[in-house]
Tab-separated table of C-alpha atoms in Angstrom:
chain	number	residue	atom	x	y	z
A	1	MET	CA	-8.821	-23.574	-17.313
A	2	ASP	CA	-7.525	-26.550	-19.307
A	3	VAL	CA	-3.989	-25.918	-20.461
A	4	GLU	CA	-2.162	-29.089	-21.556
A	5	LEU	CA	1.514	-29.919	-21.694
A	6	ARG	CA	1.454	-29.584	-25.502
A	7	ASP	CA	0.144	-26.004	-24.991
A	8	LEU	CA	2.955	-25.249	-22.832
A	9	ARG	CA	5.436	-26.552	-25.401
A	10	LEU	CA	3.788	-24.545	-28.184
A	11	ALA	CA	4.116	-21.288	-25.972
A	12	VAL	CA	7.734	-21.966	-25.148
A	13	VAL	CA	8.814	-22.777	-28.751
A	14	THR	CA	6.948	-19.652	-29.904
A	15	SER	CA	8.789	-17.523	-27.390
A	16	GLN	CA	12.097	-18.832	-28.775
A	17	HIS	CA	11.456	-17.437	-32.295
A	18	ARG	CA	10.969	-14.055	-33.868
A	19	SER	CA	7.754	-14.798	-35.591
A	20	LEU	CA	4.816	-17.144	-35.727
A	21	ARG	CA	6.011	-18.360	-39.073
A	22	GLN	CA	9.447	-19.432	-37.770
A	23	ALA	CA	7.793	-21.026	-34.699
A	24	ALA	CA	5.269	-22.881	-36.855
A	25	GLU	CA	8.099	-24.191	-39.090
A	26	ALA	CA	9.926	-25.406	-35.981
A	27	LEU	CA	6.913	-27.105	-34.730
A	28	ASN	CA	5.952	-28.608	-38.133
A	29	ILE	CA	2.434	-27.165	-38.020
A	30	ARG	CA	0.596	-24.487	-40.113
A	31	GLN	CA	1.034	-20.796	-38.965
A	32	SER	CA	-2.760	-20.392	-38.791
A	33	THR	CA	-3.123	-23.442	-36.572
A	34	LEU	CA	-0.400	-22.106	-34.281
A	35	SER	CA	-1.940	-18.639	-34.045
A	36	ARG	CA	-5.402	-20.234	-33.215
A	37	ARG	CA	-4.044	-22.313	-30.584
A	38	LEU	CA	-2.104	-19.525	-28.912
A	39	HIS	CA	-5.285	-17.326	-28.904
A	40	GLU	CA	-7.093	-20.283	-27.344
A	41	ILE	CA	-4.416	-20.653	-24.660
A	42	GLU	CA	-4.558	-16.946	-23.833
A	43	ARG	CA	-8.360	-17.072	-23.641
A	44	GLN	CA	-8.320	-20.026	-21.288
A	45	LEU	CA	-5.651	-18.177	-19.062
A	46	GLY	CA	-7.398	-14.820	-19.326
A	47	MET	CA	-4.128	-13.077	-20.124
A	48	VAL	CA	-2.248	-11.814	-23.180
A	49	LEU	CA	1.036	-13.733	-23.503
A	50	PHE	CA	2.249	-12.297	-26.908
A	51	GLU	CA	2.239	-9.035	-28.577
A	52	ARG	CA	1.725	-9.423	-32.298
A	53	THR	CA	3.271	-6.612	-34.287
A	54	ASN	CA	4.532	-6.150	-37.863
A	55	GLY	CA	8.050	-6.527	-36.349
A	56	GLY	CA	7.278	-10.046	-35.045
A	57	THR	CA	5.946	-11.787	-31.965
A	58	HIS	CA	7.211	-10.758	-28.543
A	59	LEU	CA	6.308	-11.733	-24.903
A	60	THR	CA	4.370	-9.464	-22.715
A	61	MET	CA	5.526	-9.035	-19.095
A	62	VAL	CA	2.974	-11.621	-18.006
A	63	GLY	CA	4.105	-13.799	-20.837
A	64	LEU	CA	7.652	-13.701	-19.652
A	65	GLU	CA	6.612	-14.844	-16.289
A	66	PHE	CA	4.312	-17.625	-17.764
A	67	ILE	CA	7.123	-18.958	-20.033
A	68	ALA	CA	9.605	-19.087	-17.239
A	69	SER	CA	6.957	-21.215	-15.255
A	70	ALA	CA	6.161	-23.356	-18.254
A	71	LYS	CA	9.920	-24.145	-18.849
A	72	ARG	CA	10.208	-25.226	-15.177
A	73	ILE	CA	7.167	-27.445	-15.449
A	74	LEU	CA	8.288	-29.004	-18.753
A	75	ASP	CA	11.791	-29.560	-17.314
A	76	ASP	CA	10.369	-31.268	-14.232
A	77	VAL	CA	8.026	-33.500	-16.459
A	78	ASP	CA	10.927	-34.459	-18.791
A	79	ARG	CA	13.185	-35.408	-15.850
A	80	GLU	CA	10.529	-37.548	-14.200
A	81	LEU	CA	9.699	-39.294	-17.486
A	82	ARG	CA	13.439	-40.031	-18.003
A	83	ARG	CA	13.647	-41.386	-14.453
A	84	ILE	CA	10.542	-43.566	-15.012
A	85	ARG	CA	11.902	-44.886	-18.406
A	86	SER	CA	15.202	-45.649	-16.714
A	87	ARG	CA	13.457	-47.495	-13.889
A	88	SER	CA	11.402	-49.481	-16.329
A	89	ARG	CA	14.522	-50.537	-18.177
A	90	GLY	CA	16.221	-51.646	-14.994
A	91	GLU	CA	18.588	-48.775	-14.955
A	92	LEU	CA	17.456	-47.123	-11.759
A	93	GLY	CA	16.051	-48.427	-8.424
A	94	LEU	CA	16.982	-50.862	-5.776
A	95	LEU	CA	18.030	-54.605	-6.182
A	96	THR	CA	18.175	-56.742	-3.113
A	97	ILE	CA	20.557	-59.707	-3.537
A	98	GLY	CA	20.611	-62.583	-0.957
A	99	VAL	CA	24.201	-63.770	-0.684
A	100	GLN	CA	25.067	-67.093	0.972
A	101	ALA	CA	28.879	-66.814	0.826
A	102	SER	CA	31.098	-63.884	0.964
A	103	PRO	CA	31.494	-61.900	-2.308
A	104	SER	CA	34.919	-60.584	-1.435
A	105	ALA	CA	36.614	-62.224	-4.508
A	106	GLY	CA	35.827	-64.599	-7.439
A	107	HIS	CA	32.695	-64.786	-9.635
A	108	MET	CA	30.284	-63.026	-7.157
A	109	HIS	CA	32.564	-60.102	-6.609
A	110	ALA	CA	33.150	-59.683	-10.324
A	111	THR	CA	29.394	-59.962	-11.008
A	112	LEU	CA	28.760	-57.068	-8.494
A	113	VAL	CA	31.485	-54.999	-9.984
A	114	GLU	CA	30.122	-55.406	-13.569
A	115	TYR	CA	26.541	-54.739	-12.601
A	116	HIS	CA	27.624	-51.491	-10.930
A	117	ARG	CA	29.614	-50.579	-14.022
A	118	ARG	CA	26.728	-51.098	-16.252
A	119	PHE	CA	23.993	-49.733	-13.987
A	120	PRO	CA	25.660	-47.237	-11.571
A	121	ASP	CA	22.211	-45.710	-10.594
A	122	VAL	CA	20.739	-49.015	-9.216
A	123	ASP	CA	21.387	-49.275	-5.506
A	124	VAL	CA	22.320	-52.850	-4.411
A	125	ARG	CA	21.561	-54.053	-1.055
A	126	THR	CA	22.926	-57.540	0.135
A	127	VAL	CA	21.321	-59.840	2.695
A	128	ASP	CA	23.462	-62.605	4.231
A	129	GLY	CA	21.922	-65.801	5.263
A	130	SER	CA	21.841	-69.616	5.145
A	131	HIS	CA	20.254	-71.567	2.209
A	132	ASP	CA	16.941	-71.970	4.089
A	133	ARG	CA	16.875	-68.351	5.391
A	134	LEU	CA	17.473	-66.919	1.911
A	135	LEU	CA	14.773	-69.159	0.429
A	136	CYS	CA	12.264	-67.891	3.014
A	137	ALA	CA	13.398	-64.279	2.202
A	138	LEU	CA	12.678	-64.920	-1.426
A	139	ALA	CA	9.288	-66.267	-0.833
A	140	GLY	CA	8.475	-63.217	1.425
A	141	ASN	CA	9.745	-60.768	-1.113
A	142	ALA	CA	12.557	-59.622	1.211
A	143	VAL	CA	15.142	-60.220	-1.587
A	144	ASP	CA	14.764	-60.162	-5.316
A	145	VAL	CA	17.415	-62.813	-6.128
A	146	ALA	CA	19.540	-65.216	-4.122
A	147	ILE	CA	22.956	-66.515	-5.058
A	148	MET	CA	23.322	-69.909	-3.256
A	149	THR	CA	24.818	-73.391	-3.498
A	150	GLY	CA	23.228	-76.574	-4.717
A	151	HIS	CA	19.848	-77.205	-6.061
A	152	ALA	CA	16.789	-76.696	-3.840
A	153	THR	CA	14.306	-79.309	-4.761
A	154	ALA	CA	11.622	-77.538	-2.650
A	155	TRP	CA	11.953	-74.227	-4.559
A	156	ASP	CA	9.248	-73.917	-7.120
A	157	GLY	CA	10.443	-70.608	-8.564
A	158	ARG	CA	13.124	-69.774	-11.115
A	159	MET	CA	16.723	-71.111	-11.153
A	160	LEU	CA	19.762	-70.433	-13.226
A	161	PRO	CA	23.076	-72.359	-12.957
A	162	LEU	CA	25.951	-70.051	-12.460
A	163	TRP	CA	29.541	-70.740	-11.649
A	164	SER	CA	31.475	-73.379	-9.514
A	165	GLU	CA	33.734	-72.454	-6.616
A	166	ARG	CA	36.489	-74.557	-5.046
A	167	VAL	CA	36.293	-75.586	-1.414
A	168	ILE	CA	39.102	-73.965	0.624
A	169	VAL	CA	40.455	-74.804	4.098
A	170	ALA	CA	41.892	-71.949	6.195
A	171	PHE	CA	44.735	-72.996	8.602
A	172	PRO	CA	46.812	-71.245	11.132
A	173	GLU	CA	50.031	-70.105	9.464
A	174	HIS	CA	52.225	-72.717	11.246
A	175	HIS	CA	49.753	-75.608	11.061
A	176	PRO	CA	51.632	-78.632	9.812
A	177	LEU	CA	48.929	-79.208	7.005
A	178	GLY	CA	49.471	-75.630	5.915
A	179	GLN	CA	52.870	-76.716	4.465
A	180	ASN	CA	51.120	-79.091	2.016
A	181	SER	CA	50.287	-77.802	-1.486
A	182	ARG	CA	47.382	-80.192	-1.695
A	183	ILE	CA	44.898	-81.155	1.100
A	184	ARG	CA	42.865	-84.410	0.837
A	185	TRP	CA	39.721	-84.919	2.931
A	186	ALA	CA	41.272	-87.718	4.852
A	187	ASP	CA	43.904	-85.202	5.983
A	188	LEU	CA	41.344	-83.303	7.835
A	189	ALA	CA	39.861	-86.219	9.868
A	190	ASN	CA	41.377	-85.078	13.175
A	191	GLU	CA	40.857	-81.379	12.696
A	192	LYS	CA	38.718	-79.134	14.910
A	193	PHE	CA	36.385	-77.108	12.523
A	194	LEU	CA	34.936	-73.524	13.268
A	195	VAL	CA	31.584	-73.608	11.504
A	196	PRO	CA	29.500	-70.448	11.088
A	197	GLN	CA	25.820	-70.874	11.856
A	198	GLN	CA	24.704	-68.414	9.080
A	199	GLY	CA	25.853	-68.012	5.447
A	200	PRO	CA	27.370	-71.300	3.967
A	201	GLY	CA	28.012	-72.759	7.452
A	202	PRO	CA	25.125	-75.521	7.328
A	203	GLU	CA	26.071	-76.500	3.672
A	204	LEU	CA	29.876	-76.806	4.654
A	205	GLU	CA	29.041	-78.844	7.737
A	206	GLY	CA	27.024	-81.186	5.670
A	207	LEU	CA	29.941	-81.491	3.158
A	208	LEU	CA	32.174	-82.268	6.121
A	209	ALA	CA	29.822	-85.049	7.130
A	210	ALA	CA	29.459	-86.433	3.712
A	211	LYS	CA	33.190	-86.445	2.945
A	212	LEU	CA	34.585	-87.645	6.447
A	213	ARG	CA	31.539	-89.754	7.337
A	214	HIS	CA	32.234	-91.421	10.648
A	215	ALA	CA	35.487	-89.632	11.139
A	216	ILE	CA	33.852	-86.327	12.103
A	217	ASP	CA	31.503	-85.818	15.251
A	218	SER	CA	30.369	-83.145	17.380
A	219	GLN	CA	33.570	-82.885	19.186
A	220	HIS	CA	35.181	-81.717	15.834
A	221	ILE	CA	32.619	-79.013	15.223
A	222	ILE	CA	32.537	-75.628	17.149
A	223	HIS	CA	29.603	-73.510	15.932
A	224	GLN	CA	30.166	-69.769	15.619
A	225	ASP	CA	27.933	-66.829	15.214
A	226	SER	CA	30.468	-64.557	13.836
A	227	SER	CA	31.624	-62.783	10.806
A	228	LEU	CA	34.214	-64.189	8.395
A	229	ASP	CA	36.849	-61.706	9.626
A	230	ARG	CA	36.341	-62.853	13.266
A	231	LEU	CA	36.364	-66.545	12.236
A	232	LEU	CA	39.682	-65.943	10.523
A	233	SER	CA	41.009	-64.230	13.714
A	234	LEU	CA	40.119	-67.443	15.515
A	235	VAL	CA	41.919	-69.503	12.996
A	236	SER	CA	45.115	-67.369	13.341
A	237	ALA	CA	44.916	-67.791	17.144
A	238	ASN	CA	44.874	-71.538	16.548
A	239	TYR	CA	41.305	-72.202	17.782
A	240	GLY	CA	40.562	-74.418	14.720
A	241	THR	CA	40.393	-74.529	10.881
A	242	LEU	CA	37.731	-73.100	8.709
A	243	LEU	CA	36.168	-74.391	5.551
A	244	MET	CA	35.102	-71.693	3.102
A	245	PHE	CA	34.250	-71.230	-0.571
A	246	GLU	CA	36.722	-69.734	-3.045
A	247	GLY	CA	34.879	-66.486	-3.306
A	248	ALA	CA	35.591	-65.683	0.327
A	249	THR	CA	39.464	-65.772	-0.111
A	250	GLY	CA	39.556	-62.129	-1.005
A	251	VAL	CA	39.582	-61.552	2.870
A	252	ARG	CA	43.200	-61.826	3.798
A	253	HIS	CA	44.200	-62.143	7.474
A	254	GLU	CA	47.580	-62.207	9.017
A	255	GLY	CA	48.562	-65.632	10.335
A	256	VAL	CA	46.149	-67.506	7.987
A	257	VAL	CA	47.006	-69.643	4.924
A	258	TYR	CA	44.434	-70.973	2.378
A	259	ARG	CA	44.604	-74.418	0.720
A	260	GLU	CA	42.478	-76.244	-1.762
A	261	VAL	CA	40.786	-79.370	-0.677
A	262	TRP	CA	40.931	-82.250	-3.095
A	263	ASP	CA	38.884	-85.302	-4.026
A	264	ASP	CA	40.569	-88.111	-5.842
A	265	ASP	CA	39.971	-86.549	-9.241
A	266	GLY	CA	40.764	-82.977	-8.441
A	267	PRO	CA	39.781	-79.942	-6.298
A	268	THR	CA	36.453	-80.311	-4.540
A	269	GLN	CA	34.061	-77.757	-6.104
A	270	THR	CA	30.426	-76.577	-5.338
A	271	ASN	CA	28.051	-75.172	-7.828
A	272	PHE	CA	26.115	-72.026	-7.266
A	273	MET	CA	22.842	-70.960	-8.650
A	274	ALA	CA	20.508	-67.962	-8.877
A	275	TYR	CA	17.091	-68.203	-7.387
A	276	TRP	CA	14.260	-65.826	-7.942
A	277	ARG	CA	10.467	-65.607	-8.037
A	278	GLU	CA	8.875	-65.515	-11.533
A	279	ALA	CA	6.292	-63.054	-10.216
A	280	ASN	CA	8.994	-60.490	-9.129
A	281	SER	CA	8.352	-57.511	-11.390
A	282	ASN	CA	11.334	-55.342	-10.202
A	283	PRO	CA	12.902	-54.068	-13.467
A	284	ALA	CA	16.378	-53.911	-11.749
A	285	LEU	CA	15.992	-57.756	-11.385
A	286	GLY	CA	15.448	-58.164	-15.091
A	287	SER	CA	18.752	-56.149	-15.910
A	288	PHE	CA	20.549	-58.240	-13.340
A	289	LEU	CA	19.437	-61.671	-14.719
A	290	ALA	CA	20.073	-60.462	-18.347
A	291	MET	CA	23.653	-59.684	-17.420
A	292	LEU	CA	23.995	-63.210	-15.690
A	293	ASN	CA	22.575	-64.842	-18.741
A	294	GLU	CA	25.301	-63.327	-20.952
A	295	HIS	CA	27.893	-64.988	-18.915
A	296	TYR	CA	26.087	-68.176	-17.795
A	297	PRO	CA	23.584	-69.073	-20.578
A	298	ASP	CA	21.230	-71.864	-19.519
A	299	PHE	CA	20.935	-74.603	-22.132
A	300	SER	CA	18.832	-76.858	-20.049
A	301	ALA	CA	15.266	-77.703	-21.186
A	302	GLY	CA	13.883	-77.702	-17.685
A	303	PRO	CA	10.820	-75.530	-17.122
A	304	LYS	CA	12.280	-73.614	-14.214
A	305	ALA	CA	15.315	-72.233	-16.206
A	306	THR	CA	15.407	-68.802	-17.750
């Protein structure tokens, strides 16, 4: 037996009309062609599906059961084809995003909100990690794209410059520096810093060392393996101050105040970039990168840019 999907569609359309002529017109084929094809389907199945009378074409009892089954099959095929087409357009599936800093506010949060609005059927999974950890995850296909600071010279995949975020310092509410509207790096020379070991911690510690040079040493650094919320709890309890990026300030904590850190010419800012592997064929990654390119077009001539 060799009944094809097109045969099922012919039979279903014929069942929906009173005559072979009307069915043939709906299918845009000759009536004689439709009649021959229906006879061939019945021959292959070894059953009579239609009664042909002067009053029109009607389904037999067996034909009614066959058409019901044919409709279910065609509906299943159409549904799967729509799903596959959606997946191929990046409208369905799973996207894994490596995130170096908290996306509780700012550009990263807005990006995730817009992506979900555009592609609500794509599931997004986020993976936290330091710069080095996320680069390893990219190389090992554990994440599709990573949003991180800086410019990784060792990375031989694709990169897209994105946004800049201000560097923020979190103080206990009654800290003397918390009363200032503007914080200079030199003001922080005697502070004790809580530095997370994951996420943006290593980059922020490097920034501290670069900005304060010899004024900062190991006695000023307390490494923590904790979430942002727990770190802010320690800040509010006066265990130290915390450097963070602007996008993390959506996390509000009682007893903590945020202030910008300034260089001589304005607020200190750090650039963020998207990193991904050119060989990654996940369609959801393509739709995500296309959206990023709308907001952050890359005008560089470098070979690694989109």
